[in-house]
CSV table of C-alpha atoms in Angstrom, one decimal:
chain,number,residue,atom,x,y,z
A,1,MET,CA,204.0,162.9,14.6
A,2,ILE,CA,200.4,162.4,15.4
A,3,GLU,CA,199.2,163.9,11.8
A,4,GLU,CA,201.7,161.4,10.3
A,5,THR,CA,200.3,158.5,12.1
A,6,ARG,CA,196.9,159.5,11.2
A,7,LEU,CA,197.7,159.8,7.6
A,8,GLU,CA,199.4,156.2,7.6
A,9,ALA,CA,196.3,154.9,9.3
A,10,ASN,CA,194.0,156.2,6.7
A,11,TRP,CA,196.1,155.3,3.7
A,12,PRO,CA,194.8,151.7,3.3
A,13,GLN,CA,191.2,152.9,3.4
A,14,GLY,CA,191.9,155.6,0.9
A,15,ASN,CA,193.7,153.2,-1.4
A,16,ASN,CA,190.8,150.8,-1.3
A,17,ALA,CA,188.3,153.5,-2.1
A,18,VAL,CA,190.0,154.1,-5.4
A,19,ARG,CA,188.4,152.0,-8.1
A,20,ARG,CA,189.6,151.1,-11.7
A,21,PRO,CA,187.4,153.0,-14.3
A,22,LEU,CA,185.3,150.7,-16.5
A,23,PHE,CA,187.1,151.6,-19.6
A,24,GLY,CA,190.7,152.3,-19.0
A,25,VAL,CA,193.2,153.6,-21.6
A,26,LEU,CA,194.1,150.1,-22.6
A,27,ASP,CA,190.7,149.0,-23.1
A,28,ARG,CA,189.8,152.1,-25.3
A,29,MET,CA,192.9,151.6,-27.2
A,30,ILE,CA,192.3,147.8,-27.9
A,31,ALA,CA,188.7,148.4,-28.5
A,32,ALA,CA,189.3,151.1,-31.2
A,33,ASP,CA,191.9,149.0,-33.0
A,34,LEU,CA,189.5,146.0,-32.9
A,35,PHE,CA,186.7,148.0,-34.2
A,36,LYS,CA,188.5,149.5,-37.1
A,37,THR,CA,190.1,146.2,-38.1
A,38,MET,CA,187.2,144.1,-37.7
A,39,LEU,CA,185.2,146.5,-39.9
A,40,SER,CA,187.9,146.4,-42.5
A,41,VAL,CA,188.0,142.6,-42.5
A,42,TRP,CA,184.3,142.2,-42.3
A,43,SER,CA,183.8,144.7,-45.2
A,44,VAL,CA,186.1,142.5,-47.5
A,45,ILE,CA,184.6,139.2,-46.6
A,46,VAL,CA,181.0,140.6,-47.2
A,47,VAL,CA,181.8,142.1,-50.5
A,48,ILE,CA,183.4,138.6,-51.7
A,49,ILE,CA,180.5,136.6,-50.5
A,50,VAL,CA,177.7,139.2,-51.6
A,51,SER,CA,179.3,139.3,-55.1
A,52,ARG,CA,179.1,135.7,-55.6
A,53,LYS,CA,175.5,135.7,-54.5
A,54,PHE,CA,174.7,138.8,-56.5
A,55,ILE,CA,175.9,136.9,-59.6
A,56,LYS,CA,173.2,134.4,-59.4
A,57,VAL,CA,170.6,137.2,-58.8
A,58,LEU,CA,171.9,139.1,-61.8
A,59,ASP,CA,171.2,135.9,-63.9
A,60,GLN,CA,167.6,135.9,-62.8
A,61,ALA,CA,167.4,139.6,-63.7
A,62,ILE,CA,168.7,139.1,-67.0
A,63,ASP,CA,166.2,136.2,-67.7
A,64,GLY,CA,163.5,138.7,-66.6
A,65,GLN,CA,162.5,136.9,-63.5
A,66,ILE,CA,163.5,140.1,-61.3
A,67,SER,CA,162.8,143.5,-62.1
A,68,ASN,CA,165.6,146.2,-62.1
A,69,ASP,CA,164.0,147.9,-59.2
A,70,ALA,CA,164.1,144.9,-57.0
A,71,LEU,CA,167.8,144.3,-57.9
A,72,LEU,CA,169.3,146.8,-55.3
A,73,LYS,CA,166.9,145.9,-52.7
A,74,ILE,CA,167.9,142.3,-53.1
A,75,LEU,CA,171.4,143.3,-52.9
A,76,GLY,CA,171.0,145.2,-49.6
A,77,LEU,CA,169.2,142.3,-48.0
A,78,LYS,CA,171.8,139.9,-49.1
A,79,THR,CA,174.4,142.1,-47.5
A,80,ILE,CA,172.6,142.1,-44.1
A,81,ALA,CA,172.3,138.2,-44.2
A,82,ALA,CA,175.9,137.6,-45.2
A,83,GLY,CA,177.1,140.2,-42.9
A,84,VAL,CA,175.6,138.7,-39.8
A,85,ALA,CA,176.7,135.0,-40.8
A,86,PHE,CA,180.4,136.3,-41.1
A,87,LEU,CA,180.6,138.5,-37.9
A,88,PRO,CA,182.2,135.5,-35.9
A,89,ALA,CA,185.1,135.1,-38.7
A,90,ALA,CA,185.6,138.9,-38.8
A,91,THR,CA,186.0,139.3,-35.0
A,92,PHE,CA,188.3,136.3,-34.8
A,93,MET,CA,190.6,137.7,-37.6
A,94,ALA,CA,190.6,141.1,-36.0
A,95,VAL,CA,191.6,139.9,-32.5
A,96,LEU,CA,194.5,138.1,-34.1
A,97,MET,CA,195.7,141.0,-36.2
A,98,VAL,CA,195.5,143.6,-33.6
A,99,LEU,CA,197.2,141.5,-30.8
A,100,GLY,CA,199.7,140.2,-33.2
A,101,ARG,CA,200.6,143.7,-34.4
A,102,MET,CA,201.0,144.7,-30.6
A,103,TYR,CA,203.4,142.0,-30.0
A,104,ARG,CA,205.4,142.7,-33.2
A,105,ASP,CA,205.5,146.5,-32.2
A,106,GLN,CA,206.6,145.5,-28.6
A,107,GLU,CA,203.5,147.2,-27.2
A,108,MET,CA,202.5,144.0,-25.3
A,109,SER,CA,205.9,144.1,-23.6
A,110,ALA,CA,205.4,147.6,-22.3
A,111,ILE,CA,201.8,146.7,-21.4
A,112,GLN,CA,203.2,143.5,-19.2
A,113,SER,CA,205.9,145.5,-17.9
A,114,ALA,CA,203.5,147.9,-16.3
A,115,GLY,CA,201.7,145.1,-14.6
A,116,ALA,CA,198.9,144.1,-16.9
A,117,GLY,CA,198.8,140.4,-17.6
A,118,ALA,CA,196.6,138.1,-19.6
A,119,GLY,CA,193.6,139.0,-17.6
A,120,ALA,CA,193.9,142.6,-18.5
A,121,ILE,CA,194.2,141.7,-22.2
A,122,TYR,CA,191.0,139.4,-21.9
A,123,ARG,CA,189.2,142.2,-20.1
A,124,SER,CA,190.0,144.7,-22.9
A,125,VAL,CA,189.3,142.3,-25.4
A,126,PHE,CA,185.9,141.1,-24.3
A,127,GLN,CA,184.7,144.5,-23.2
A,128,PHE,CA,184.4,144.9,-27.0
A,129,VAL,CA,183.4,141.1,-28.1
A,130,ILE,CA,180.7,140.8,-25.5
A,131,PRO,CA,178.6,143.8,-26.7
A,132,LEU,CA,179.4,142.8,-30.3
A,133,SER,CA,178.1,139.2,-29.6
A,134,LEU,CA,174.8,140.5,-28.0
A,135,ALA,CA,174.4,142.7,-31.1
A,136,ALA,CA,175.2,139.6,-33.3
A,137,ALA,CA,172.4,137.5,-31.3
A,138,GLY,CA,169.7,140.0,-32.1
A,139,LEU,CA,170.9,140.5,-35.8
A,140,SER,CA,170.9,136.7,-36.1
A,141,PHE,CA,167.7,136.0,-34.6
A,142,TYR,CA,165.7,138.7,-35.9
A,143,ALA,CA,167.4,141.0,-38.8
A,144,ALA,CA,168.9,138.0,-40.7
A,145,PRO,CA,165.5,136.1,-40.9
A,146,TRP,CA,163.7,139.3,-41.7
A,147,ALA,CA,166.2,139.8,-44.7
A,148,GLU,CA,165.7,136.2,-46.0
A,149,ALA,CA,162.2,136.4,-45.9
A,150,THR,CA,161.9,139.9,-47.6
A,151,THR,CA,164.3,138.5,-50.4
A,152,GLU,CA,162.2,135.5,-50.9
A,153,GLN,CA,159.0,137.6,-51.1
A,154,LEU,CA,160.6,140.1,-53.6
A,155,ILE,CA,161.9,137.2,-55.9
A,156,SER,CA,158.6,135.5,-55.6
A,157,LYS,CA,156.6,138.6,-56.7
A,158,ASP,CA,159.2,139.5,-59.6
A,159,LYS,CA,158.7,135.9,-60.8
A,160,GLN,CA,154.9,136.3,-60.8
A,161,SER,CA,155.0,139.5,-62.7
A,162,ALA,CA,157.8,138.5,-65.1
A,163,ASP,CA,155.3,137.9,-67.9
A,164,ILE,CA,154.3,141.5,-68.0
A,165,ARG,CA,157.6,142.9,-67.4
A,166,GLY,CA,159.3,144.4,-70.6
A,167,ILE,CA,156.2,145.3,-72.4
A,168,ALA,CA,157.2,148.3,-74.4
A,169,PRO,CA,155.6,150.4,-77.3
A,170,GLY,CA,157.0,149.6,-80.6
A,171,LYS,CA,158.3,146.0,-80.2
A,172,PHE,CA,157.3,142.3,-79.9
A,173,SER,CA,157.4,140.8,-76.5
A,174,GLU,CA,157.3,137.1,-76.0
A,175,TYR,CA,156.2,135.5,-72.6
A,176,SER,CA,155.1,132.2,-71.1
A,177,GLY,CA,157.6,130.3,-73.3
A,178,GLY,CA,156.1,131.8,-76.4
A,179,ASP,CA,152.4,131.2,-75.6
A,180,LEU,CA,151.9,134.9,-75.4
A,181,VAL,CA,153.2,137.5,-77.8
A,182,PHE,CA,152.4,141.2,-77.2
A,183,TYR,CA,152.8,144.2,-79.4
A,184,VAL,CA,151.7,147.4,-78.3
A,185,GLU,CA,151.9,150.6,-80.5
A,186,ASP,CA,151.8,153.2,-77.8
A,187,ILE,CA,151.4,153.4,-74.0
A,188,GLY,CA,149.9,156.6,-72.4
A,189,LYS,CA,150.8,158.3,-69.3
A,190,ASP,CA,147.9,156.7,-67.5
A,191,LYS,CA,149.6,153.2,-68.5
A,192,LYS,CA,146.8,152.6,-71.0
A,193,MET,CA,147.9,150.6,-74.1
A,194,HIS,CA,146.8,151.7,-77.6
A,195,LYS,CA,146.6,149.5,-80.7
A,196,VAL,CA,147.3,146.3,-79.0
A,197,PHE,CA,148.2,142.8,-81.0
A,198,VAL,CA,147.9,139.6,-78.9
A,199,GLN,CA,149.0,136.1,-80.1
A,200,HIS,CA,147.8,133.5,-77.5
A,201,ARG,CA,148.7,129.8,-78.2
A,202,GLN,CA,146.7,127.5,-75.8
A,203,LYS,CA,148.5,124.5,-74.6
A,204,HIS,CA,145.5,122.4,-74.5
A,205,GLY,CA,143.9,121.6,-77.8
A,206,GLY,CA,146.8,123.6,-79.8
A,207,THR,CA,144.5,126.4,-80.9
A,208,LEU,CA,145.7,129.7,-81.6
A,209,ALA,CA,144.2,133.1,-81.0
A,210,ILE,CA,144.9,136.5,-82.8
A,211,VAL,CA,143.6,139.5,-81.1
A,212,ASN,CA,143.6,143.1,-82.1
A,213,ALA,CA,142.4,145.8,-80.0
A,214,GLU,CA,142.1,149.5,-79.9
A,215,SER,CA,143.2,149.8,-76.3
A,216,GLY,CA,144.0,147.6,-73.2
A,217,ARG,CA,145.1,147.8,-69.6
A,218,LEU,CA,146.3,145.6,-66.9
A,219,GLU,CA,143.9,144.7,-64.1
A,220,ASP,CA,144.3,142.5,-61.0
A,221,LEU,CA,141.2,140.3,-60.3
A,222,PRO,CA,140.8,137.7,-57.5
A,223,ASP,CA,142.1,134.8,-59.6
A,224,GLY,CA,145.0,136.6,-61.2
A,225,ARG,CA,146.3,139.4,-63.4
A,226,TYR,CA,144.5,140.2,-66.7
A,227,MET,CA,145.1,142.3,-69.7
A,228,ILE,CA,141.7,143.7,-70.5
A,229,LEU,CA,141.3,144.5,-74.3
A,230,GLU,CA,138.8,146.9,-75.6
A,231,GLN,CA,137.0,147.4,-78.9
A,232,GLY,CA,138.6,144.7,-81.0
A,233,GLU,CA,138.4,141.5,-83.0
A,234,ARG,CA,139.6,137.9,-82.2
A,235,ILE,CA,140.4,135.0,-84.4
A,236,GLN,CA,140.6,131.6,-83.0
A,237,GLY,CA,141.7,128.1,-84.9
A,238,LYS,CA,144.1,125.6,-85.5
A,239,PRO,CA,147.0,126.5,-87.9
A,240,GLY,CA,146.5,124.6,-91.1
A,241,ASP,CA,142.7,124.2,-90.4
A,242,LEU,CA,140.0,126.2,-92.4
A,243,ASN,CA,137.8,126.1,-89.5
A,244,TYR,CA,138.2,129.6,-87.8
A,245,VAL,CA,136.0,131.5,-85.3
A,246,ILE,CA,136.0,135.3,-85.9
A,247,GLU,CA,134.3,137.4,-83.2
A,248,GLU,CA,134.3,141.1,-82.4
A,249,PHE,CA,134.3,142.4,-78.8
A,250,ALA,CA,133.6,145.4,-76.8
A,251,GLU,CA,135.9,143.8,-73.8
A,252,TYR,CA,137.9,140.9,-73.9
A,253,ALA,CA,140.2,139.7,-71.0
A,254,VAL,CA,143.5,137.6,-71.3
A,255,ARG,CA,145.0,136.2,-68.2
A,256,ILE,CA,148.7,136.5,-68.0
A,257,GLU,CA,149.4,135.8,-64.5
A,258,GLY,CA,147.7,133.3,-62.1
A,259,LYS,CA,146.7,133.8,-58.5
A,260,GLU,CA,149.6,134.9,-56.2
A,261,SER,CA,151.6,131.9,-55.1
A,262,LEU,CA,153.3,131.8,-51.7
A,263,ALA,CA,156.9,132.6,-51.4
A,264,ARG,CA,159.4,129.6,-51.5
A,265,GLU,CA,159.9,128.4,-47.8
A,266,VAL,CA,163.5,128.3,-46.5
A,267,PRO,CA,164.7,127.6,-43.2
A,268,GLU,CA,166.8,130.8,-42.9
A,269,ALA,CA,163.6,132.8,-43.5
A,270,ALA,CA,161.6,131.3,-40.6
A,271,SER,CA,160.8,133.5,-37.5
A,272,SER,CA,162.9,132.6,-34.5
A,273,SER,CA,159.8,132.7,-32.3
A,274,LEU,CA,158.3,129.7,-34.6
A,275,LEU,CA,161.5,127.9,-34.5
A,276,TRP,CA,161.5,128.0,-30.6
A,277,LEU,CA,158.1,126.3,-30.5
A,278,SER,CA,158.9,123.9,-33.2
A,279,ASP,CA,160.0,120.3,-32.3
A,280,LYS,CA,160.9,119.4,-36.0
A,281,LEU,CA,164.7,118.5,-36.4
A,282,PRO,CA,165.2,120.9,-39.4
A,283,ASP,CA,164.0,123.9,-37.4
A,284,ILE,CA,166.0,122.9,-34.3
A,285,ALA,CA,169.2,122.8,-36.5
A,286,GLU,CA,168.4,126.2,-38.0
A,287,LEU,CA,168.0,127.6,-34.4
A,288,GLN,CA,171.3,126.2,-33.4
A,289,ARG,CA,172.9,127.8,-36.6
A,290,ARG,CA,171.5,131.1,-35.2
A,291,LEU,CA,172.8,130.6,-31.9
A,292,ALA,CA,176.2,129.5,-33.2
A,293,ILE,CA,177.0,133.1,-34.6
A,294,PRO,CA,177.1,135.0,-31.1
A,295,LEU,CA,178.7,131.9,-29.4
A,296,GLY,CA,181.2,131.6,-32.2
A,297,ALA,CA,182.2,135.4,-31.8
A,298,LEU,CA,182.8,134.8,-28.0
A,299,LEU,CA,184.8,131.5,-28.2
A,300,LEU,CA,186.9,132.3,-31.2
A,301,SER,CA,187.9,135.4,-29.5
A,302,PHE,CA,188.7,133.5,-26.3
A,303,ILE,CA,191.0,131.3,-28.6
A,304,ALA,CA,192.4,134.2,-30.6
A,305,VAL,CA,194.0,135.8,-27.4
A,306,PRO,CA,196.7,133.1,-26.7
A,307,LEU,CA,196.9,132.3,-30.4
A,308,ALA,CA,198.4,135.6,-31.2
A,309,GLN,CA,200.8,135.2,-28.2
A,310,LEU,CA,202.3,132.0,-29.7
A,311,SER,CA,204.5,133.6,-32.4
A,312,PRO,CA,205.2,137.2,-31.4
A,313,ARG,CA,207.9,137.4,-33.9
A,314,GLY,CA,205.7,136.1,-36.7
A,315,GLY,CA,204.5,139.6,-37.6
A,316,VAL,CA,200.9,140.8,-38.0
A,317,TYR,CA,199.9,137.9,-40.0
A,318,GLY,CA,202.2,135.2,-38.1
A,319,ASN,CA,199.1,133.3,-37.0
A,320,ILE,CA,196.4,134.2,-39.5
A,321,LEU,CA,197.1,130.8,-41.4
A,322,THR,CA,196.4,128.9,-38.2
A,323,GLY,CA,193.3,131.1,-37.5
A,324,PHE,CA,192.1,130.2,-41.0
A,325,LEU,CA,192.5,126.6,-40.4
A,326,ILE,CA,190.8,126.7,-36.8
A,327,PHE,CA,187.7,128.7,-38.4
A,328,PHE,CA,187.6,126.4,-41.5
A,329,ILE,CA,187.5,123.2,-39.2
A,330,TYR,CA,185.0,124.9,-36.8
A,331,GLY,CA,182.7,126.0,-39.7
A,332,ASN,CA,182.7,122.6,-41.4
A,333,LEU,CA,182.0,120.7,-38.1
A,334,GLU,CA,179.1,123.2,-37.4
A,335,ARG,CA,177.5,122.4,-40.8
A,336,VAL,CA,178.2,118.6,-40.4
A,337,SER,CA,176.7,118.7,-36.9
A,338,GLN,CA,173.6,120.6,-38.1
A,339,GLY,CA,173.1,118.2,-41.0
A,340,TRP,CA,173.3,115.1,-38.5
A,341,VAL,CA,170.9,116.9,-36.3
A,342,THR,CA,168.5,117.4,-39.2
A,343,LYS,CA,168.8,113.6,-40.2
A,344,ALA,CA,168.6,112.3,-36.6
A,345,VAL,CA,171.9,110.8,-36.7
A,346,ILE,CA,172.9,112.6,-33.4
A,347,PRO,CA,170.6,114.0,-30.6
A,348,PRO,CA,169.8,117.9,-31.0
A,349,TRP,CA,171.7,118.7,-27.8
A,350,LEU,CA,175.0,116.9,-28.8
A,351,GLY,CA,175.5,119.0,-32.0
A,352,PRO,CA,176.1,122.5,-30.6
A,353,THR,CA,177.8,120.9,-27.3
A,354,SER,CA,180.5,119.1,-29.1
A,355,VAL,CA,181.4,121.8,-31.6
A,356,HIS,CA,181.6,124.6,-29.1
A,357,GLY,CA,183.1,122.4,-26.5
A,358,LEU,CA,185.9,121.7,-28.9
A,359,LEU,CA,186.5,125.4,-29.3
A,360,VAL,CA,186.7,125.8,-25.5
A,361,LEU,CA,189.2,122.8,-25.3
A,362,ILE,CA,191.3,124.5,-28.1
A,363,GLY,CA,191.5,127.7,-26.2
A,364,LEU,CA,192.4,126.0,-22.9
A,365,VAL,CA,195.2,124.2,-24.8
A,366,TYR,CA,196.7,127.4,-26.3
A,367,LEU,CA,196.5,129.0,-22.8
A,368,ALA,CA,198.3,126.0,-21.3
A,369,ARG,CA,200.9,125.9,-24.2
A,370,TYR,CA,201.8,129.7,-23.5
A,371,PHE,CA,201.5,130.1,-19.7
A,372,GLY,CA,201.9,126.5,-18.6
A,373,TRP,CA,199.5,124.0,-17.1
A,374,LYS,CA,200.5,125.0,-13.6
A,375,TRP,CA,199.3,128.6,-14.2
A,376,LEU,CA,196.1,127.4,-15.8
A,377,MET,CA,195.2,125.0,-13.0
A,378,LEU,CA,195.9,127.9,-10.6
A,379,LYS,CA,193.7,130.3,-12.3
A,380,MET,CA,191.0,127.6,-12.6
A,381,LYS,CA,191.3,127.2,-8.8
A,382,GLU,CA,191.0,130.9,-8.1
A,383,VAL,CA,188.0,131.2,-10.3
A,384,ARG,CA,186.3,128.2,-8.2
A,385,SER,CA,187.2,129.8,-5.0
A,386,GLN,CA,185.6,133.2,-5.8
């Protein structure tokens, strides 16, 4: 009798000592499904978006503005930038699809009968979404700007060297809108050109120069890139005029590329540290766009949990259309608010506050619609009392 009493007295203490593991079976199951589904959705979206952007880059490569070597690098950088931008959409769709499937297969009924309610589902979902949002913040503030800046530098560098790209032995190559025409009979392993013909039309004065040289090489000088021709003859004059200048030279230089210009400045390529210190409205709007990526992933996931519960008999894709509509409205409102911030139509603080506040309101409405307003008010009181 004494032993039994002692066990009963010690039972509450032992029960309280048992703690729920950080990642339970339900958490691991939902996280694994979310990861696989999000990766699939994200891959499809990125492939579609990058393909559209890559077509424009491919047109520039066909025109000779971008080299073939830089083409794959630009494709990889575009994939990074597009992948970061569409992480919220992929996360939102993944939560909808995974929870919708669980409702259709009656898995959610079994989970609820075991005592797991909405709080347990939110806990499992956000154990996956919160680390993902932190990673998205790092990618948005650092990786994506680096990718955009590197892309602009590659495109700018290739545009500068477009005039010398394509010089091949045995064919005429026209550059600078026809002002420069090259013909090279042979190019050695040391990149030295042999038997070089150059036609150079000068825009000012309308004179035409014909140059024949035994050899030539490319050389970078402080004011640009030159083709240095050796042991040749130069004839210069106006077509139709008998007044020509004929001269022989040991070395003659033709500038084919001006001094390196700066890469095109785009807001997406600006460093986040510079944006934090800037008080310009376009920089503030760009900073808000980057901040919206991790916030969007969190708030859209908050909406997706009750949204998936609204139509349990609608199948895996029962609420996907509603999800697309919500994301479409959210994306357009975000772009409009950033445009208004840039044009000083609204104060900078109002843009992100209104858009993301609307997402919170939509999530609360969906929660109240499924669980009831009394349940929602009760939960809010419990949160305040803690």
